[in-house]
XYZ file of C-alpha atoms in Angstrom:
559
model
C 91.475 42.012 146.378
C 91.350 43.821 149.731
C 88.298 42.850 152.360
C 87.601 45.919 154.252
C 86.133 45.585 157.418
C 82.615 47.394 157.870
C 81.863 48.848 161.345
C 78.385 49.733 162.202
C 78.103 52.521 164.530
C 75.785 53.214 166.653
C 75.027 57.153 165.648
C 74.579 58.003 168.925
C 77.208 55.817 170.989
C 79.676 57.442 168.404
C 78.776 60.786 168.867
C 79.453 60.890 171.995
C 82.800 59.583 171.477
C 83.664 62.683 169.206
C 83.809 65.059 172.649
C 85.836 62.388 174.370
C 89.258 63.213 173.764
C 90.872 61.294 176.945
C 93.087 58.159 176.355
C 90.803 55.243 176.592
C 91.137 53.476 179.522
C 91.371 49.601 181.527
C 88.184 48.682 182.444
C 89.464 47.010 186.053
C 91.021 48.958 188.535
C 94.669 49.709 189.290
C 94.883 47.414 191.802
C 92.631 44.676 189.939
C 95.045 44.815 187.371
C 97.835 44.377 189.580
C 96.152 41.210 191.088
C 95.505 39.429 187.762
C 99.300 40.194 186.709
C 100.849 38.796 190.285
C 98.660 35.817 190.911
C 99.208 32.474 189.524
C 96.690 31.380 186.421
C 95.133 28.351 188.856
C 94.352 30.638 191.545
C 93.123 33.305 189.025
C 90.954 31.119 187.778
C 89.264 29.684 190.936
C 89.077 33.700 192.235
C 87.688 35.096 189.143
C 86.306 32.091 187.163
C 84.198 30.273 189.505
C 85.532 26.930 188.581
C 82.935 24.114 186.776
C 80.245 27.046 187.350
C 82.337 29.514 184.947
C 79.811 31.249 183.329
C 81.781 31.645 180.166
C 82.115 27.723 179.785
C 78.329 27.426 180.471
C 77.131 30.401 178.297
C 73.475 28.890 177.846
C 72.829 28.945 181.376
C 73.784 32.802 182.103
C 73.684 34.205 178.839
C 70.512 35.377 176.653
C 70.391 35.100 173.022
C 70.851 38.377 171.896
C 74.334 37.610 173.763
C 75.088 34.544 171.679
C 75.210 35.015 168.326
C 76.512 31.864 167.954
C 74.023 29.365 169.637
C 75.204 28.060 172.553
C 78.599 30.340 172.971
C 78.749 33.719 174.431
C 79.595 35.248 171.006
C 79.080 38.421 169.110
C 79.422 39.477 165.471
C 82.031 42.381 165.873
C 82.564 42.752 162.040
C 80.889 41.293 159.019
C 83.826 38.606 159.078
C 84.745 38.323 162.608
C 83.103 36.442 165.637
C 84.024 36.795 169.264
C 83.611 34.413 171.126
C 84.031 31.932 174.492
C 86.056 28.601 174.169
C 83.519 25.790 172.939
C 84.012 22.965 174.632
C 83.279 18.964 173.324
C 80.444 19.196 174.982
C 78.696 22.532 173.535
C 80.469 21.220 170.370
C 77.792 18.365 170.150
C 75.044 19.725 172.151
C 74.730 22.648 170.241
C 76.400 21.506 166.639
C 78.680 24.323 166.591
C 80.565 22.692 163.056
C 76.669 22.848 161.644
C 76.926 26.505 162.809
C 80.198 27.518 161.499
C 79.183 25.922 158.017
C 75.859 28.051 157.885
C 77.655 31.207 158.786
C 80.702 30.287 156.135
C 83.277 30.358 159.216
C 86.282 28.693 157.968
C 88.546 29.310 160.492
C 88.832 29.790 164.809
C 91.607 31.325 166.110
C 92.521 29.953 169.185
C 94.066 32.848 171.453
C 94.843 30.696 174.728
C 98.129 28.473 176.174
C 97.625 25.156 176.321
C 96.342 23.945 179.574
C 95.184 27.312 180.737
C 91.994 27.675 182.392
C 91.603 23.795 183.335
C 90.032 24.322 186.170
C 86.926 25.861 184.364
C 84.036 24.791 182.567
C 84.668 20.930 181.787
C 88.551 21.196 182.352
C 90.760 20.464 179.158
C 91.516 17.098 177.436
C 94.727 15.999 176.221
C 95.036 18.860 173.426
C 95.569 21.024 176.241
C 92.210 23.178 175.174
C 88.689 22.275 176.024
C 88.225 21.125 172.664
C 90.041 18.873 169.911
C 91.063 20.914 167.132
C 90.596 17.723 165.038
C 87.039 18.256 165.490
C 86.870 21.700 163.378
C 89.554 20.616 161.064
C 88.197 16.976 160.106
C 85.258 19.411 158.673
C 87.592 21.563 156.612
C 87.580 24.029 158.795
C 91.060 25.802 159.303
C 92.565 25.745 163.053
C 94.942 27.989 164.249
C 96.718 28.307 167.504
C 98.430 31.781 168.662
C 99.703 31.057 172.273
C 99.145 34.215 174.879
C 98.788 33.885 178.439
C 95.739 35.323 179.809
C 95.914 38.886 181.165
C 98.834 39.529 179.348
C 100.411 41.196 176.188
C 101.971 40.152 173.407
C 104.923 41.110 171.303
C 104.230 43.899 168.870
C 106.196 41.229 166.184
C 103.763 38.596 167.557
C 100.758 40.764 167.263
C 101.531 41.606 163.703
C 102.391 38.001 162.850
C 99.033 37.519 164.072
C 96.781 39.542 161.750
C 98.488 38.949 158.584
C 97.040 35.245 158.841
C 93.990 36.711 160.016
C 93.751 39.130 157.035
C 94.832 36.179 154.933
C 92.447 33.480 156.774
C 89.669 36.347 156.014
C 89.753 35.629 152.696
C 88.717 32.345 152.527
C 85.568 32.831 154.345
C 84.231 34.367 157.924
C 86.394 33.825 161.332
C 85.902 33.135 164.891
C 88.504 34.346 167.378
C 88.339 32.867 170.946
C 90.354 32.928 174.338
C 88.546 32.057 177.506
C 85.874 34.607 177.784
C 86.613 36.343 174.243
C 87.178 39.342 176.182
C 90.520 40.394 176.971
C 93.128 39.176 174.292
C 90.471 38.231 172.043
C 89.189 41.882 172.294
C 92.964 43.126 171.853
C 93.823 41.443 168.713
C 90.444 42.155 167.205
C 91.370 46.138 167.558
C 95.001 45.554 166.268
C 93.458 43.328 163.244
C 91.375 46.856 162.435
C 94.214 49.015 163.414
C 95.998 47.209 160.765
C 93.385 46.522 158.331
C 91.455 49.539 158.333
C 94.459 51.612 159.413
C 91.518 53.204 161.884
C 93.317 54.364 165.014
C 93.873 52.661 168.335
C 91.783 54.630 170.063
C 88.536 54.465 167.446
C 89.279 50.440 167.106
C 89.106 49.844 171.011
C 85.779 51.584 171.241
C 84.223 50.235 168.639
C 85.292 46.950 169.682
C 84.270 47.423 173.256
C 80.770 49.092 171.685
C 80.341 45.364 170.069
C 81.312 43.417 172.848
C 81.110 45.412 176.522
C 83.696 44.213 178.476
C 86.521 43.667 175.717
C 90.480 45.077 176.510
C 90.001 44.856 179.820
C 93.744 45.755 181.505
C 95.630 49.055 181.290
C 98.377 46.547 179.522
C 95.949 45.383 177.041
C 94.923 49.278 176.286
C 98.249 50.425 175.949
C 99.635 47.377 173.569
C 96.848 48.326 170.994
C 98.527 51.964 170.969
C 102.383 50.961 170.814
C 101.203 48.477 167.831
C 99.726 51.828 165.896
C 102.540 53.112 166.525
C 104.640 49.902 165.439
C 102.614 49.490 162.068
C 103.463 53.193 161.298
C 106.942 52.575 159.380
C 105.727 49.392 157.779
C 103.322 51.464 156.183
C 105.559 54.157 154.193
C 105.731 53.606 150.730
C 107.058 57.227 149.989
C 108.783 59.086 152.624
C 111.742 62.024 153.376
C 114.759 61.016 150.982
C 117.024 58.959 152.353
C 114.668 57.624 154.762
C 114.734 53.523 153.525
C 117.238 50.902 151.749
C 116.012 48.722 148.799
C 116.803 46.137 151.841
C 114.851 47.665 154.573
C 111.907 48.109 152.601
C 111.681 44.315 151.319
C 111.811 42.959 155.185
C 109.346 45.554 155.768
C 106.936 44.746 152.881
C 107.517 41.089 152.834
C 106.257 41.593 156.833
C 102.953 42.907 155.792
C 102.340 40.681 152.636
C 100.870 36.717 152.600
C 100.340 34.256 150.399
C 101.340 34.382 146.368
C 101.849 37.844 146.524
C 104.448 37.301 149.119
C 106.448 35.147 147.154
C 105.666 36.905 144.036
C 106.751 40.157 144.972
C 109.325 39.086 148.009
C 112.092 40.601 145.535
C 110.692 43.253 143.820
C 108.798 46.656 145.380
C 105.115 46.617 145.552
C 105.350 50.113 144.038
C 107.606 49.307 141.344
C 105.729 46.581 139.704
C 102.257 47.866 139.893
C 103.445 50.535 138.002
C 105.569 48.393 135.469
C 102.269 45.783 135.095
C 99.884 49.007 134.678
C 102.378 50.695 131.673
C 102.561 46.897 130.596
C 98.646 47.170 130.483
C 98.715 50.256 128.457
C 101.198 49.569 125.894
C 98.808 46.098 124.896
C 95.131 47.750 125.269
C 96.095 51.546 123.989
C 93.623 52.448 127.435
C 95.287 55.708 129.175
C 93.876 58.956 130.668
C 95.361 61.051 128.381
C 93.541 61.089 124.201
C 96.065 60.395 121.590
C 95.284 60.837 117.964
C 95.955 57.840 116.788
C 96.787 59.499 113.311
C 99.617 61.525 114.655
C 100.612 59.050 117.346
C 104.180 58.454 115.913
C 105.137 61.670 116.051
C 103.902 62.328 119.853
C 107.230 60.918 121.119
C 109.331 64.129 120.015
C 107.293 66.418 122.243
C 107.657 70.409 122.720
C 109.474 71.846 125.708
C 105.869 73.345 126.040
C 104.826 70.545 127.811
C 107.693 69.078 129.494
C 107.706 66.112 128.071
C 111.114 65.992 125.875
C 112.857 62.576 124.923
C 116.302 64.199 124.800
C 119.190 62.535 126.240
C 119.544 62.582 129.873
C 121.863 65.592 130.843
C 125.002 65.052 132.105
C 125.758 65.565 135.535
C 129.002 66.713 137.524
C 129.074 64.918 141.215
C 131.407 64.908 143.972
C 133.070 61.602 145.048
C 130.509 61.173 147.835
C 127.533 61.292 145.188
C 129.621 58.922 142.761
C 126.014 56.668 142.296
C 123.866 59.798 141.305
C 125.986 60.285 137.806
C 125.563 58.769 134.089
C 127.025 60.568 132.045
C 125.812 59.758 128.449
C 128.486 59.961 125.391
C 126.815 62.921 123.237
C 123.147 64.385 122.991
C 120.866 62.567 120.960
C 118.323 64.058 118.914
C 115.569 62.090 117.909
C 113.553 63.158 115.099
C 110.015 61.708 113.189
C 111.917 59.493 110.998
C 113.695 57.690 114.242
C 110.112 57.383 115.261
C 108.696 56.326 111.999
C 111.370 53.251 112.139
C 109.750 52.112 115.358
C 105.876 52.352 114.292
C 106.334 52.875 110.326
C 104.893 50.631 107.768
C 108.431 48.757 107.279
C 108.466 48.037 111.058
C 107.763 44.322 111.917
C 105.272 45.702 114.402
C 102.596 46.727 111.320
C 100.218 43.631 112.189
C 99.621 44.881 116.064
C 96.628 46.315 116.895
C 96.386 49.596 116.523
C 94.938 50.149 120.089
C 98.659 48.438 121.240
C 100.747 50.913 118.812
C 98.870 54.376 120.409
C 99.613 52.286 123.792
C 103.319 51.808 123.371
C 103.977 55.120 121.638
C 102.367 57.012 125.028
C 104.681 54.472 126.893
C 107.766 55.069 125.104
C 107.415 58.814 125.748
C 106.621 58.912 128.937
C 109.845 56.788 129.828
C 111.966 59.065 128.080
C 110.500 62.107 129.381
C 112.475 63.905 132.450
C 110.365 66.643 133.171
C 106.645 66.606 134.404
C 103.768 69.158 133.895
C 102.197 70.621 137.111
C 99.191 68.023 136.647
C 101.469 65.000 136.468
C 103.171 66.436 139.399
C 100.201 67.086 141.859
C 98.659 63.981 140.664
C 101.601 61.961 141.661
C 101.448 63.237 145.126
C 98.214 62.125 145.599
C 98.582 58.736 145.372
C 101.771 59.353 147.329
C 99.688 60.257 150.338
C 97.113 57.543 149.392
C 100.111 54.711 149.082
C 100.947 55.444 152.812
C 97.085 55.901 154.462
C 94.659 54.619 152.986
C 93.807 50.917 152.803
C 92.466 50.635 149.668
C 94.797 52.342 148.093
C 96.385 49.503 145.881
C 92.943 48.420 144.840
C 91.848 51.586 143.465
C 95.252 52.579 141.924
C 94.870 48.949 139.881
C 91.520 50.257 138.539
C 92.774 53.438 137.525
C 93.040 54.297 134.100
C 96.475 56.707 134.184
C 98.805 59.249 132.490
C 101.736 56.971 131.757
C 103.585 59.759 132.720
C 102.238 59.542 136.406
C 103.168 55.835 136.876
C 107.196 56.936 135.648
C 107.019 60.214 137.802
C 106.347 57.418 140.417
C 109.127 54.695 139.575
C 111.382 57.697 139.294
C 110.584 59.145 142.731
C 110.788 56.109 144.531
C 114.224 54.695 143.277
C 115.826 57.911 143.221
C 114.951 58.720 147.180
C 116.071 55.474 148.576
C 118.693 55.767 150.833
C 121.373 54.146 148.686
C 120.645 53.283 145.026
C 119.932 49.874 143.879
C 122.945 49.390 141.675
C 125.677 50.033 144.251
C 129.360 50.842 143.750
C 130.249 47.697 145.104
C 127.899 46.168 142.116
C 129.304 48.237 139.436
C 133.138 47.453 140.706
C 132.089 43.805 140.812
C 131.499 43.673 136.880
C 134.280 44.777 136.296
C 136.213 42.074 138.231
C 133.791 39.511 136.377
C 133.291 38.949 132.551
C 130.540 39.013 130.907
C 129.539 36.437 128.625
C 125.988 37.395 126.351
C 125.689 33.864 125.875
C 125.431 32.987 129.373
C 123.517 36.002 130.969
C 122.267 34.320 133.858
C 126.185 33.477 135.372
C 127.206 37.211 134.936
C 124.238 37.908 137.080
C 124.737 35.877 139.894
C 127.395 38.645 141.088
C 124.053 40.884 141.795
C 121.518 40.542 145.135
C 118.374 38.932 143.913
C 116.529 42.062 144.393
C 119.272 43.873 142.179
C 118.756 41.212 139.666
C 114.773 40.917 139.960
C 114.385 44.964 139.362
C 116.759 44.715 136.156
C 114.889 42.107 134.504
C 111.363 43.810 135.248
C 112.270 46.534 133.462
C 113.734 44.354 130.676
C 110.781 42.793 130.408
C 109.331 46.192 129.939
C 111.093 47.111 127.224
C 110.028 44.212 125.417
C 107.127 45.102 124.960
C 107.939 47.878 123.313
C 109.774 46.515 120.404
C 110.872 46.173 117.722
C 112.584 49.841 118.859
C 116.075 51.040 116.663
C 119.164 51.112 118.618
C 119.053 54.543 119.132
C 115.466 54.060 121.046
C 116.709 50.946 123.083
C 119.936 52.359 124.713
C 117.817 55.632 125.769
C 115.938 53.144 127.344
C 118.714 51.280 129.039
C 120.292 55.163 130.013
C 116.515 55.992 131.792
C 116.871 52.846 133.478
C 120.223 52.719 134.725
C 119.841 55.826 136.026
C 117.058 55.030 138.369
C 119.373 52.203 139.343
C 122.097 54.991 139.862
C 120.379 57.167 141.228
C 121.342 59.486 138.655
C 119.518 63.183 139.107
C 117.342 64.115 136.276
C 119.133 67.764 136.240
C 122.629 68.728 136.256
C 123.795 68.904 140.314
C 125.211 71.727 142.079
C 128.556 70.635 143.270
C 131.788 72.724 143.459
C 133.629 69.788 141.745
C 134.294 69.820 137.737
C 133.852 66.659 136.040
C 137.721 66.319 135.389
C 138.887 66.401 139.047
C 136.044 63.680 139.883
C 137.360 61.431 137.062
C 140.849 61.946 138.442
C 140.034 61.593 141.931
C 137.921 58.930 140.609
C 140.901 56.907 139.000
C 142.969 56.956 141.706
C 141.203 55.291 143.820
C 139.343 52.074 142.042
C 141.650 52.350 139.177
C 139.012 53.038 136.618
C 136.851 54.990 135.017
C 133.157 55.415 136.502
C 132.004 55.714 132.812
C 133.796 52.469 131.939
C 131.824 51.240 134.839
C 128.612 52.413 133.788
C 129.538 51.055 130.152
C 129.483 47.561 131.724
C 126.252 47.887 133.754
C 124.889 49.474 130.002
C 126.237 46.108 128.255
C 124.629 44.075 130.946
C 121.093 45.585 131.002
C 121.582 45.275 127.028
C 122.034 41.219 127.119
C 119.352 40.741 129.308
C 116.766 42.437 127.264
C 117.921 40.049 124.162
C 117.946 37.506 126.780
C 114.536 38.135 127.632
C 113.275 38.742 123.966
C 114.901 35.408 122.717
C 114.174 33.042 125.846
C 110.843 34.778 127.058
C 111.746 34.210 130.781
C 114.348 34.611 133.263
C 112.700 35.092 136.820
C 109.937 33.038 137.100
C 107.722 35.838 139.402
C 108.869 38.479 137.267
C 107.875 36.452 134.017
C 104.738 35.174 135.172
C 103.387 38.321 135.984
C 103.330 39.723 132.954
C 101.711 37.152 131.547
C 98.810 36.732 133.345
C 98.094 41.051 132.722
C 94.656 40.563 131.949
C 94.572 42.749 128.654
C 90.910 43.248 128.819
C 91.030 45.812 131.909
């Protein structure tokens, strides 16, 4: 589930902000902010602080209440979830039974912004935890504590920033926040507009206003303002799920995603593409409840799968393709065209099929499935609806959440799979891979040792869409190596149409033997053999990577 952030304008305050087109700026002067950088934290806080009379560690004595939202600390409700506020102290702790207040308010965590030892010249000083409090105190009361170290009037790393809001965005969903450094002004203020930046994917500009229209005074130094800008800027790549081809490795994208994921999902999906197995768990969904945007009559369901070049949606055998030595990983080249007629489909769904006691709901559900995946080209709707969500995927927050809700085309979530694997830079099933099998037999008895030759990634993608097949038998032969030929040439790369290159298919193979002394088809034979054992691997065992397997069994089948 994704928490987004509400922000509650003021219509007029924003208004005005819509004819403002200037760079937001420091609050403090040029030369202010050159004396906060260049003089030492102890003097800073004696010149600017005003030592055991610092207002900000005495809130009750220069503060109002409509300026402490929290009783007792200068605080203020910037979101629904997240409270700024000044340091407590032991003292306001007790006097003003802040634990009692955090409860009420379902705060279950403080983030705690400051070095230790900073500031100890204000307020009541510090005690031994180096902070003016003991974290034990909000912790013995189940309250989570967490400590990001940034020295006051200063920026962060962009790495440290973002490091910072993924526990927030986690933290957030175990209950309401407070985020503290000395005042709750500066860095407080600054990683409050990065959380939304990242959250809300609002821009550094609108996120510094409406932070500074919660809290006057927040992101106070030029350094501060600027920092919430390069970190728009920084999240910006992190953030492309679909872009240019070429643009992103299977590799690059993992370190990215597993960046910007937390908690089970992190280690659930630390392997696999976000992308790839939402769509794999939502054609999972439809093959077992029959639910998909598009009516089939389940009378003439069976049939469906051999579908007029009308509407694009044949099941013929991929194409062959000629490619040059440089596009070796975008060709697989199938033996012979295969023509499948009603009778191959009747042995799939017919009464002698072992599949006759499924619901019928799961049969019209599988049979959409089945032709989808087999199906190279897309009508215009399939098309314009798959750029959508392309566009979605890479701005808007909420994107996932509302694509899991969706009831789809099953021909939409393959245009996807197919877009994304065949634009990554390099294709998941390198030639390095495909050499490697040969130099390594395979034993169908022992899948999971002819496997270890493959990344985990590698490995992780083949047995999702193992598992995927699956749940589509009982299929005949015939049906089951189309399969395996659709998937392998995702993994390839392998271009739905036939490539314009100026080299024949003989001079490749030559060229081809010469220098890895084989066959590329003899190659792909082997990866065919291997994606073959797994799926009877998978069928017989009913696991093989525990995230992968796991997932699909908790699909909940009533969505």
């Amino acid at each position: 589930m994704y928490i987004l952030e509400i922000l509650n304008w003021d219509g007029k305050y924003r208004s005005k902000l819509k004819y403002a087109n200037d760079r937001v700026k420091s609050l403090n002067s040029p030369v202010s902010d050159m004396m906060r950088q260049g003089i030492p934290e102890k003097n800073l806080c004696l010149l600017f602080c005003g030592g055991s009379k610092c207002k900000y560690c005495n809130p009750s004595s220069f503060f109002d209440e409509t300026e402490m939202h929290l009783n007792g600390l200068y605080s203020t409700w910037i979101t629904q979830n997240i409270l700024a506020t000044s340091r407590p102290s032991e003292k306001i702790i007790e006097e003003f039974d802040i634990i009692k207040q955090f409860k009420r308010m379902n705060i279950c965590s403080i983030f705690n912004m400051q070095t230790a030892g900073e500031h100890s010249s204000c307020g009541y000083g510090v005690l031994s935890s180096g902070f003016s409090y003991d974290p034990l105190s909000f912790m013995k009361n189940n309250i989570s504590f967490y400590n990001f170290s940034w020295c006051d009037y200063d920026v962060a790393s962009l790495q440290f920033i973002l490091d910072t809001v993924t526990v927030i965005q986690f933290a957030i969903f175990k209950g309401k926040i407070a985020v503290h450094c000395h005042a709750g002004l500066g860095r407080t203020g600054v990683i409050i507009a990065c959380y939304l930046v990242f959250n809300n994917r609002i821009s550094a500009e609108e996120a510094i206003q409406y932070v500074r229209f919660r809290r006057p005074g927040s992101i106070q130094t030029q350094n501060q303002v600027g920092c919430i800008y390069k970190f728009e800027k920084y999240l910006y790549l992190y953030r492309i799920y679909f872009g240019s081809h070429g643009q992103f490795s299977l590799e690059a994208f993992l370190k990215r995603q597993n960046v910007l994921l937390h908690g089970p999902e992190r280690r659930r999906l630390r392997n696999i593409p976000k992308i790839i197995y939402m769509c794999c768990k939502l054609l999972v969904r439809i093959i077992v409840t029959g639910c998909t945007s598009v009516q089939i009559d389940s009378s003439n369901h069976r049939n469906r799968i051999v579908s007029d070049e009308n509407n694009c949606q044949s099941t013929k055998k991929l194409p062959t393709t000629s490619v040059t030595q440089s596009e070796v990983f975008t060709s697989c080249q199938p033996d012979e065209t295969t023509k499948l007629t009603n009778a191959t489909v009747d042995c799939t769904y017919g009464e002698n099929s072992q599949n006759q006691n499924v619901d019928n709901n799961q049969s019209i559900g599988a049979s959409s499935v089945l032709e989808a995946l087999l199906t190279t080209e897309y009508p215009e709707s399939v098309v314009n609806e798959t750029e959508y969500w392309k566009k979605k995927f890479n701005n808007d927050p909420e994107a996932w959440d509302d694509f899991d809700k969706t009831s789809f085309n099953p021909l939409v979530l393959v245009k996807l799979i197919d877009d994304w694997l065949t634009h990554l830079k390099s294709p998941v099933l390198r030639m390095q891979d495909l050499l490697s099998l040969q130099q390594n037999p395979l034993f169908e008895e022992d899948i999971l040792t002819s496997l270890e030759i493959f990344e985990k990634p590698v490995v992780c993608l083949m047995s999702l869409f193992a598992k995927l097949i699956t749940y589509l038998q009982p299929l005949p032969e015939q049906m089951e190596h189309l399969l395996i030929e659709r998937v392998l040439n995702w993994l390839c790369q392998k271009q739905s149409k036939p490539l314009n290159v100026t080299t024949n298919t003989k001079k490749f193979n030559e060229q081809f033997i010469i220098c890895y002394h084989t066959r590329f088809d003899d190659l792909l034979q082997l990866a065919f053999r291997i994606m073959h054992f797994l799926i009877k691997f998978v069928k017989s065992k009913c696991t093989l990577i525990e995230s992968v397997d796991l997932w699909f069994k908790s699909i909940p089948i009533s969505q």
